[in-house]
Structures are given as structure tokens and as C-alpha cells.
Short mmCIF file of the C-alpha atoms (twelve columns), coordinates in Angstrom:
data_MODEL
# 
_entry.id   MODEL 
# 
loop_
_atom_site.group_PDB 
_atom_site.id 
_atom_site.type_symbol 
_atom_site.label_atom_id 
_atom_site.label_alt_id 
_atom_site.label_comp_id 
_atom_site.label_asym_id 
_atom_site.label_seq_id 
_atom_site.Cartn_x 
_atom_site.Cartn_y 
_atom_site.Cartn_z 
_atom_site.pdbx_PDB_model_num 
ATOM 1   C CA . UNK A 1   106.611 134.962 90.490  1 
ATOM 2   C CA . UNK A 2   107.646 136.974 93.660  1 
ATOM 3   C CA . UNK A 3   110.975 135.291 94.834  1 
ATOM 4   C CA . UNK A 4   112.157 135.762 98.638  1 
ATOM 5   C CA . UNK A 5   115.710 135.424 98.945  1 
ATOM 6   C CA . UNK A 6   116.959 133.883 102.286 1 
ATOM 7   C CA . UNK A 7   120.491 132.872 104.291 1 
ATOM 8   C CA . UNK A 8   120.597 129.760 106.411 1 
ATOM 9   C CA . UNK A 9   121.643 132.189 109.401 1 
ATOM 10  C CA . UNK A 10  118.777 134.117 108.409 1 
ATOM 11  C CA . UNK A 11  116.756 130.754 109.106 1 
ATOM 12  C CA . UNK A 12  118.564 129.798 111.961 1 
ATOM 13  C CA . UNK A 13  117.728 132.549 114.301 1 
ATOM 14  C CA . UNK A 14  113.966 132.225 114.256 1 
ATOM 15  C CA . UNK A 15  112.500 130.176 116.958 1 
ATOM 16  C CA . UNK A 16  110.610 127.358 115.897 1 
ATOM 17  C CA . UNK A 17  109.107 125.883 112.887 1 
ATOM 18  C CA . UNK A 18  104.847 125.255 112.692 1 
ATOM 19  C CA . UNK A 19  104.194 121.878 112.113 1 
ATOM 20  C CA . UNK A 20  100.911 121.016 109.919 1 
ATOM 21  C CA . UNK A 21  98.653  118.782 111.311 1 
ATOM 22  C CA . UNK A 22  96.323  117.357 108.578 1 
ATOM 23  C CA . UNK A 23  93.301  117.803 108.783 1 
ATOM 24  C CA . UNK A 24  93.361  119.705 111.866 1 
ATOM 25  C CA . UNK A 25  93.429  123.621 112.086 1 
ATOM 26  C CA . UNK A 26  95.988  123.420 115.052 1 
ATOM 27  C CA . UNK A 27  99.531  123.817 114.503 1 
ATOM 28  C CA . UNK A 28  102.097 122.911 116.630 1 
ATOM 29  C CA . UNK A 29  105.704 123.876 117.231 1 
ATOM 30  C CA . UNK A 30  108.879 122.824 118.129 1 
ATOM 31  C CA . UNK A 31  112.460 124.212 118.920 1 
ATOM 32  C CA . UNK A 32  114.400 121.468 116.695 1 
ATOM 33  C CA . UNK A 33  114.097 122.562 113.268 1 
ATOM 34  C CA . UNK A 34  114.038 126.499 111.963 1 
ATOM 35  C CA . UNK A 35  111.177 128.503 111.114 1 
ATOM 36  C CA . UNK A 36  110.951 130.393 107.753 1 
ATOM 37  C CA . UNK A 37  107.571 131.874 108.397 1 
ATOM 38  C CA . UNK A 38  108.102 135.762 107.943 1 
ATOM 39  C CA . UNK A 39  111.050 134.567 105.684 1 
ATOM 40  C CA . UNK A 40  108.782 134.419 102.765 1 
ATOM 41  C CA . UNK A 41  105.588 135.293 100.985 1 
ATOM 42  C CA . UNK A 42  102.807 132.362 100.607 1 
ATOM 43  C CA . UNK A 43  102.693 130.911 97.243  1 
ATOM 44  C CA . UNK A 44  106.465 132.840 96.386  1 
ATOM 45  C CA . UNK A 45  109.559 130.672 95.977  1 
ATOM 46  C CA . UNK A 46  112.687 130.806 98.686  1 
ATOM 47  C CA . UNK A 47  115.622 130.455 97.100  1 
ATOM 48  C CA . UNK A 48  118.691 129.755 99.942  1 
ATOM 49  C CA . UNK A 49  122.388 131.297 99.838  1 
ATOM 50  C CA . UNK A 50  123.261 128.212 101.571 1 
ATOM 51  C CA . UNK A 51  121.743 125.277 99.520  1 
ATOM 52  C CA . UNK A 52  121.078 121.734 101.600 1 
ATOM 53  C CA . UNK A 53  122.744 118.181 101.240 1 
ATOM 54  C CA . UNK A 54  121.219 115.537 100.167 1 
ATOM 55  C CA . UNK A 55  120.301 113.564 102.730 1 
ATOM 56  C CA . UNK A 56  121.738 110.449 102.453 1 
ATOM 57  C CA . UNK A 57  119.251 108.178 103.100 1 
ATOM 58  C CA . UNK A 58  118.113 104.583 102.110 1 
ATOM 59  C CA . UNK A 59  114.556 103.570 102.258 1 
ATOM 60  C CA . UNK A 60  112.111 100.961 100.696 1 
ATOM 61  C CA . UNK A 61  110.417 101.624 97.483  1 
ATOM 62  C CA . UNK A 62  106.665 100.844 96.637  1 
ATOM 63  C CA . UNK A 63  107.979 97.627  94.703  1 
ATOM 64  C CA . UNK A 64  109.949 97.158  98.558  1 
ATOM 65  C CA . UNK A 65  113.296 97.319  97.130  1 
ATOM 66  C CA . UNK A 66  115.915 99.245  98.633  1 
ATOM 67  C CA . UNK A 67  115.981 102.831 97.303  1 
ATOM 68  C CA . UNK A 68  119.281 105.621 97.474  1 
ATOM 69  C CA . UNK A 69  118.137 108.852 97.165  1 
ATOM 70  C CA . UNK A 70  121.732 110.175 96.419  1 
ATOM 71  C CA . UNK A 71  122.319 107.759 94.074  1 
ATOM 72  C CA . UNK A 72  118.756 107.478 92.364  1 
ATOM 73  C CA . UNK A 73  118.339 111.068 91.731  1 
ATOM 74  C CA . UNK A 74  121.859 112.088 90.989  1 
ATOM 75  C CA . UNK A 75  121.703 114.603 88.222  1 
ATOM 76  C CA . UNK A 76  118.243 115.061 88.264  1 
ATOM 77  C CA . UNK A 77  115.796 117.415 88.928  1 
ATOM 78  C CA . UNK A 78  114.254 116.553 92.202  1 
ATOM 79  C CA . UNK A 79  110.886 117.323 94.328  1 
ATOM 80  C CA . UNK A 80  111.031 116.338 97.853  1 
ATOM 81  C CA . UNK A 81  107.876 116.280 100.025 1 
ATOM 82  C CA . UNK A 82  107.246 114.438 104.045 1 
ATOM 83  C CA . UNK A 83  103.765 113.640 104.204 1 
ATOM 84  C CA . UNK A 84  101.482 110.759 104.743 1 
ATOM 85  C CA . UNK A 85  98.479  109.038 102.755 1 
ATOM 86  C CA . UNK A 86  96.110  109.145 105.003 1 
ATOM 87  C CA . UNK A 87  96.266  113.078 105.288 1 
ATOM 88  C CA . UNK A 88  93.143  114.357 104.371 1 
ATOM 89  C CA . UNK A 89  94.214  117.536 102.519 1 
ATOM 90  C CA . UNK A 90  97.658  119.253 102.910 1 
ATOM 91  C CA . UNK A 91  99.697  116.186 101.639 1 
ATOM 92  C CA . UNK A 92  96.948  115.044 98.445  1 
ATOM 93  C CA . UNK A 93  96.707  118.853 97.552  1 
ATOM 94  C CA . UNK A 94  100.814 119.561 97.441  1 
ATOM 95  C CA . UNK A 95  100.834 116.328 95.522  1 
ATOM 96  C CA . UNK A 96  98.380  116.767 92.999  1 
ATOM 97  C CA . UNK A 97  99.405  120.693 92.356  1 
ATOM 98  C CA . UNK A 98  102.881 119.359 91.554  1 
ATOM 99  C CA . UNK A 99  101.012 116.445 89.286  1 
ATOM 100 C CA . UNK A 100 98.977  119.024 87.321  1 
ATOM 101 C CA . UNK A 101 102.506 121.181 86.653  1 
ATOM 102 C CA . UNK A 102 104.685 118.151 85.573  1 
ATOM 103 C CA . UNK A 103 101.712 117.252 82.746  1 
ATOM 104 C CA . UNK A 104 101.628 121.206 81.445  1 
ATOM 105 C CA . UNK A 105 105.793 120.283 80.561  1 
ATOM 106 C CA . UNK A 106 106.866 118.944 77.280  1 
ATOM 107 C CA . UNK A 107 107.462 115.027 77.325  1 
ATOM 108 C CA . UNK A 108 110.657 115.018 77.441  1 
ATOM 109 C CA . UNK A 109 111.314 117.344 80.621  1 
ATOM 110 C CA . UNK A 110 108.408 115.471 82.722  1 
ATOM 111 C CA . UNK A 111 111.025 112.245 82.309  1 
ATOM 112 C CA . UNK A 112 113.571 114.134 83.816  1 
ATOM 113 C CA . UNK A 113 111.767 115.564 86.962  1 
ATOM 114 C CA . UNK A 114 111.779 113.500 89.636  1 
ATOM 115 C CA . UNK A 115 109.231 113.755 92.719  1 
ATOM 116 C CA . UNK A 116 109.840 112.039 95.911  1 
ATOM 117 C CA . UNK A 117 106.896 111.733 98.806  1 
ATOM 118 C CA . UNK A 118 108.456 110.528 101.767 1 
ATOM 119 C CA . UNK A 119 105.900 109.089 104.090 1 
ATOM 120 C CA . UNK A 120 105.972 110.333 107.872 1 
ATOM 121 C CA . UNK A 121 103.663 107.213 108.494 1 
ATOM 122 C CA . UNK A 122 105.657 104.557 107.523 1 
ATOM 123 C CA . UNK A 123 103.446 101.991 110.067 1 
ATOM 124 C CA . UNK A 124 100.299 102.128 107.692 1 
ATOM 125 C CA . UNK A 125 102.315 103.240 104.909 1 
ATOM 126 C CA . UNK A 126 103.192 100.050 103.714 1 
ATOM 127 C CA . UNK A 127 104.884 100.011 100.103 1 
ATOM 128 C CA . UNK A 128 101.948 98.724  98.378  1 
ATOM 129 C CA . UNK A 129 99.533  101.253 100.366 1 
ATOM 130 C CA . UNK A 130 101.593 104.152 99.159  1 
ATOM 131 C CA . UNK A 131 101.952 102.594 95.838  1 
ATOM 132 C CA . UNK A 132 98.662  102.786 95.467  1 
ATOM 133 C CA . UNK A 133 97.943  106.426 96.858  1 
ATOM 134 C CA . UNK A 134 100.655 107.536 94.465  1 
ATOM 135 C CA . UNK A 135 99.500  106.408 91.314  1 
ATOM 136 C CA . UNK A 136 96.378  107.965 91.514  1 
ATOM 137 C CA . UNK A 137 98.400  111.248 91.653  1 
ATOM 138 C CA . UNK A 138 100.535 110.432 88.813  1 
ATOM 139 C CA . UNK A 139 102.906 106.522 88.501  1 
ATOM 140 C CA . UNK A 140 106.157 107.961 87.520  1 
ATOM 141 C CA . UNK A 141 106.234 109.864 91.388  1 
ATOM 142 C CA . UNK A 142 108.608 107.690 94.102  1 
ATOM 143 C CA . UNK A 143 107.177 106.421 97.110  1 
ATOM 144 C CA . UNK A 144 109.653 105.551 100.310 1 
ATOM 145 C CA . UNK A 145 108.774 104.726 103.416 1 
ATOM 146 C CA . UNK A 146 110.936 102.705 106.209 1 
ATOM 147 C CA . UNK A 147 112.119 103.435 109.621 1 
ATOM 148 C CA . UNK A 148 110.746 106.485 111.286 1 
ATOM 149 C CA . UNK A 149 113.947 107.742 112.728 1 
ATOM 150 C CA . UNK A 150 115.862 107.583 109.420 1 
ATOM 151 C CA . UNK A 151 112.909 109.555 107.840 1 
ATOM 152 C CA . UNK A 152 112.880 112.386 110.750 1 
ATOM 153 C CA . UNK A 153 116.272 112.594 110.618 1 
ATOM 154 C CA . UNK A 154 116.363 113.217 107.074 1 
ATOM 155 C CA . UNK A 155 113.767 116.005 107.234 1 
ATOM 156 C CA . UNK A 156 115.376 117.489 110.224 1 
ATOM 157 C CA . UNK A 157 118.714 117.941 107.883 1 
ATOM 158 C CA . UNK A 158 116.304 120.171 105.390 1 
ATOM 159 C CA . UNK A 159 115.264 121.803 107.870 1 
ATOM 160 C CA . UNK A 160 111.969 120.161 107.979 1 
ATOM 161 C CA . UNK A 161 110.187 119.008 111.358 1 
ATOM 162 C CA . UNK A 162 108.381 115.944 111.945 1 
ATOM 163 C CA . UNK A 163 107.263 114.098 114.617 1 
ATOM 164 C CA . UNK A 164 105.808 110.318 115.344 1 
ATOM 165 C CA . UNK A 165 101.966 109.625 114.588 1 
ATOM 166 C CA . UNK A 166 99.553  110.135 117.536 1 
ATOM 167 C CA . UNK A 167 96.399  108.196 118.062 1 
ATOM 168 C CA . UNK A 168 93.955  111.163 118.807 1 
ATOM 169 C CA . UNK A 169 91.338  110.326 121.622 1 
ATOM 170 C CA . UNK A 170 88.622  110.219 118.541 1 
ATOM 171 C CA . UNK A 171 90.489  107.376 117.246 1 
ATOM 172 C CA . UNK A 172 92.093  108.960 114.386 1 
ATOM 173 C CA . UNK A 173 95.936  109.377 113.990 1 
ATOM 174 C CA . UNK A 174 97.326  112.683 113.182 1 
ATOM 175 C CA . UNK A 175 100.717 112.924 111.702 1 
ATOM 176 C CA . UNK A 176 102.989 116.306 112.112 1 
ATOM 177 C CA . UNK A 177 105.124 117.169 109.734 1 
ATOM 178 C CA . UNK A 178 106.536 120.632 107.751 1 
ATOM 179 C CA . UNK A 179 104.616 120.857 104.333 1 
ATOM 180 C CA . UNK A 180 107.708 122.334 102.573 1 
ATOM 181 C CA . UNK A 181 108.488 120.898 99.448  1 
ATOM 182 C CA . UNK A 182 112.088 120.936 98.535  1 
ATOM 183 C CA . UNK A 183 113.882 121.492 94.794  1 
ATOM 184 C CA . UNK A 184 117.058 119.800 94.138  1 
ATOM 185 C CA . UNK A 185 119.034 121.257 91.165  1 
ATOM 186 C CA . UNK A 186 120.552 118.483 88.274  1 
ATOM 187 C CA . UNK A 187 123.482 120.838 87.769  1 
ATOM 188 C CA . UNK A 188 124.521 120.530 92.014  1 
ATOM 189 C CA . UNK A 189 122.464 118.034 93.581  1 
ATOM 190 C CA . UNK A 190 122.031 120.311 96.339  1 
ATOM 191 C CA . UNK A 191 118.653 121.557 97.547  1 
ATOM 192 C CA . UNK A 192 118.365 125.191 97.071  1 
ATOM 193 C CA . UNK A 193 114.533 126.039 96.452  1 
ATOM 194 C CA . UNK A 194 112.009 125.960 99.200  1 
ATOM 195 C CA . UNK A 195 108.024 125.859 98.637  1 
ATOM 196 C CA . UNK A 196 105.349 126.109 101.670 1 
ATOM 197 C CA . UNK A 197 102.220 124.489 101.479 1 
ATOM 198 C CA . UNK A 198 100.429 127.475 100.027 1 
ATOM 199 C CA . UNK A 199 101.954 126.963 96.456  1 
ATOM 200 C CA . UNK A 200 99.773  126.646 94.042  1 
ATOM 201 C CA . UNK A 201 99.479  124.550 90.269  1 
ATOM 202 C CA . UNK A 202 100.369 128.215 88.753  1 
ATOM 203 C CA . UNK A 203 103.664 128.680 91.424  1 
ATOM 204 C CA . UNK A 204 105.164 125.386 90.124  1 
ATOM 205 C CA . UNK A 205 104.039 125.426 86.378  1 
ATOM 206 C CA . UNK A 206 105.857 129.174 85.863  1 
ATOM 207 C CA . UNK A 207 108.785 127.322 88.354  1 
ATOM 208 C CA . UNK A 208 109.643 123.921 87.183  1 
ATOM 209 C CA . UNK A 209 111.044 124.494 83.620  1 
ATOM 210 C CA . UNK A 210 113.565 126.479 85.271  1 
ATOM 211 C CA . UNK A 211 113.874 124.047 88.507  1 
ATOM 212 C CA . UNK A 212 114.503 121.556 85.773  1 
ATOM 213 C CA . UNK A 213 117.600 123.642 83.906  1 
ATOM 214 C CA . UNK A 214 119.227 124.347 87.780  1 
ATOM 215 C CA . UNK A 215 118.447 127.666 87.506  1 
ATOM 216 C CA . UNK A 216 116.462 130.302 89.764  1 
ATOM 217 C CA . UNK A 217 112.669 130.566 89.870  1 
# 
């Protein structure tokens, strides 16, 4: 596992961070959030000197109950991904890699891991819509979704960009959002390992036994 170690000033003084657009080959930028591209190697883990907060941030739950994320993942082990259901490949592939790692763990470490998909759609991702989308990557991941300021707001804070759904002249709506997935450690609750969307099922199974302890990939 090649491991890129990285400052938050290091982050900080790069320009702008490319946003994904599902299913579309065009990125897009913006000057709000940093860039890590050049930072790291694709598929490697970036471990920061300068670990994130956890947002604090209360959204709705696919049953639609209120849900903390400080609270409800406090000590845990904790994936955090922005995405949206109806992205045809980014957002189902970073899900599913993660799903296929979490079954290769022993029982009792796949209950402690705890994987978060944050919609950047929360219009048409409704809690029963991503309630559904989620347990055909595996039930035990949470699904939030709520108002779309909180949410950018709360990826902005990890350094992740996203911006409002756009209605594309072809009809379709095309959501842009950062593809990094983010590891919380049990030991700190602070966020301190980064993964880019070209991680694959072997990154996190070698990873997440050690994400899991608190410890360095």
C-alpha cells in the first residue's frame, strides 16, 4: 500500500479542487475547497498531519428520523462519502468497492465499521429512495439526506466540494461533488485518512482492519 503523507497547509495552497461529474468525462473546478491532486498517488492512501472535525451535522435517516453524525458514530470507525443515487458510476462503484472490503473482515469488525453516503441530491433523494439504493450495496451502510446547504457545508469543512444539481439541456441532472471518501478513527473521532475515487476493493481490504484499530494504513 503506497501511503502519501500530506499537511493541511500543504493542501491549502493548491488552487482548486476537480469536481466529478457522474457520468460525464468533464470536470469542473472551483476556488472554495483545496485540491489534493499532485498530493497523492491514485489508488494510495493520504494520511493528514492535521486530521478534520467532525462535522457536526444533523440530517434525516432512510427510516426519516433525525440522525447526529457526532453522536451516532462516536467511537467508531467511520467511512464518509457525498454522492448521489442516481450517479451512474463514480458514486455505485466507491460504494460497492467499500461493500466488497467490509464482507472480506471477520464478523465482528464489519459491526464496528460504520459507512456513511451522504447524498448531494437530497431533492430526489428521498429517505426511502436512498434506502433502497443502499441496501442493494449492503443494509447495515447509513443513508442521510436533508437540506442542501447543511450537506455542502459539511463537505466544504472536509475539504470536499459540492455544488447544487443542474438540469442538463438533455434533460438529465448532473450532480458535482468531490469523490473522496473520508476515514474517521474510533480512538479520535477525527478524520485523518483520505481516499480518491480511484481506490480500489484491494486499497480498502489491505486498509480497513487497520482504519478500524485507529491506526495508519
Amino acid at each position: 500500500m503506497r501511503t502519501t503523507r500530506v499537511t493541511v497547509a500543504a493542501l491549502a495552497v493548491a488552487t482548486a479542487l476537480a469536481l466529478t461529474a457522474c457520468g460525464s468525462e468533464t470536470a469542473k473546478t472551483t476556488g472554495s475547497v483545496t485540491q489534493i491532486t499532485g498530493q497523492k498517488k491514485a489508488g494510495s492512501a493520504t494520511v493528514l498531519d492535521r486530521p478534520f472535525d467532525k462535522p457536526e451535522l444533523v440530517l434525516t435517516d432512510t427510516t426519516g428520523k433525525p440522525w447526529n453524525l457526532r453522536e451516532q458514530t462516536k467511537g467508531r470507525p467511520t467511512l464518509i462519502y457525498f454522492g448521489y443515487t442516481n450517479c451512474p458510476d463514480v458514486c455505485p462503484l466507491t460504494m460497492s468497492n467499500i461493500a466488497v472490503a467490509k464482507k472480506a473482515l471477520p464478523k465482528a469488525d464489519q459491526d464496528k465499521l460504520q459507512v456513511v453516503f451522504v447524498t448531494t441530491d437530497p431533492e430526489r433523494d428521498t429517505p426511502d429512495s436512498l434506502g433502497a439504493w443502499l441496501r442493494a450495496q449492503d443494509p447495515s451502510f447509513t443513508g442521510l439526506t436533508g437540506d442542501f446547504a447543511t450537506i455542502q457545508a459539511a463537505a466544504r469543512s472536509l475539504g470536499i466540494g459540492i455544488e447544487a444539481p443542474k438540469k442538463e439541456a438533455d434533460g438529465s441532472v448532473v450532480s458535482m461533488h468531490g469523490a473522496q471518501v473520508i476515514a474517521f478513527s474510533p480512538k479520535t473521532d477525527e478524520g485523518y485518512v483520505l481516499y480518491g475515487e480511484g481506490t480500489t476493493v484491494d486499497d480498502y481490504t489491505k486498509d480497513l482492519p487497520k482504519i478500524i484499530k485507529g491506526e495508519n494504513p
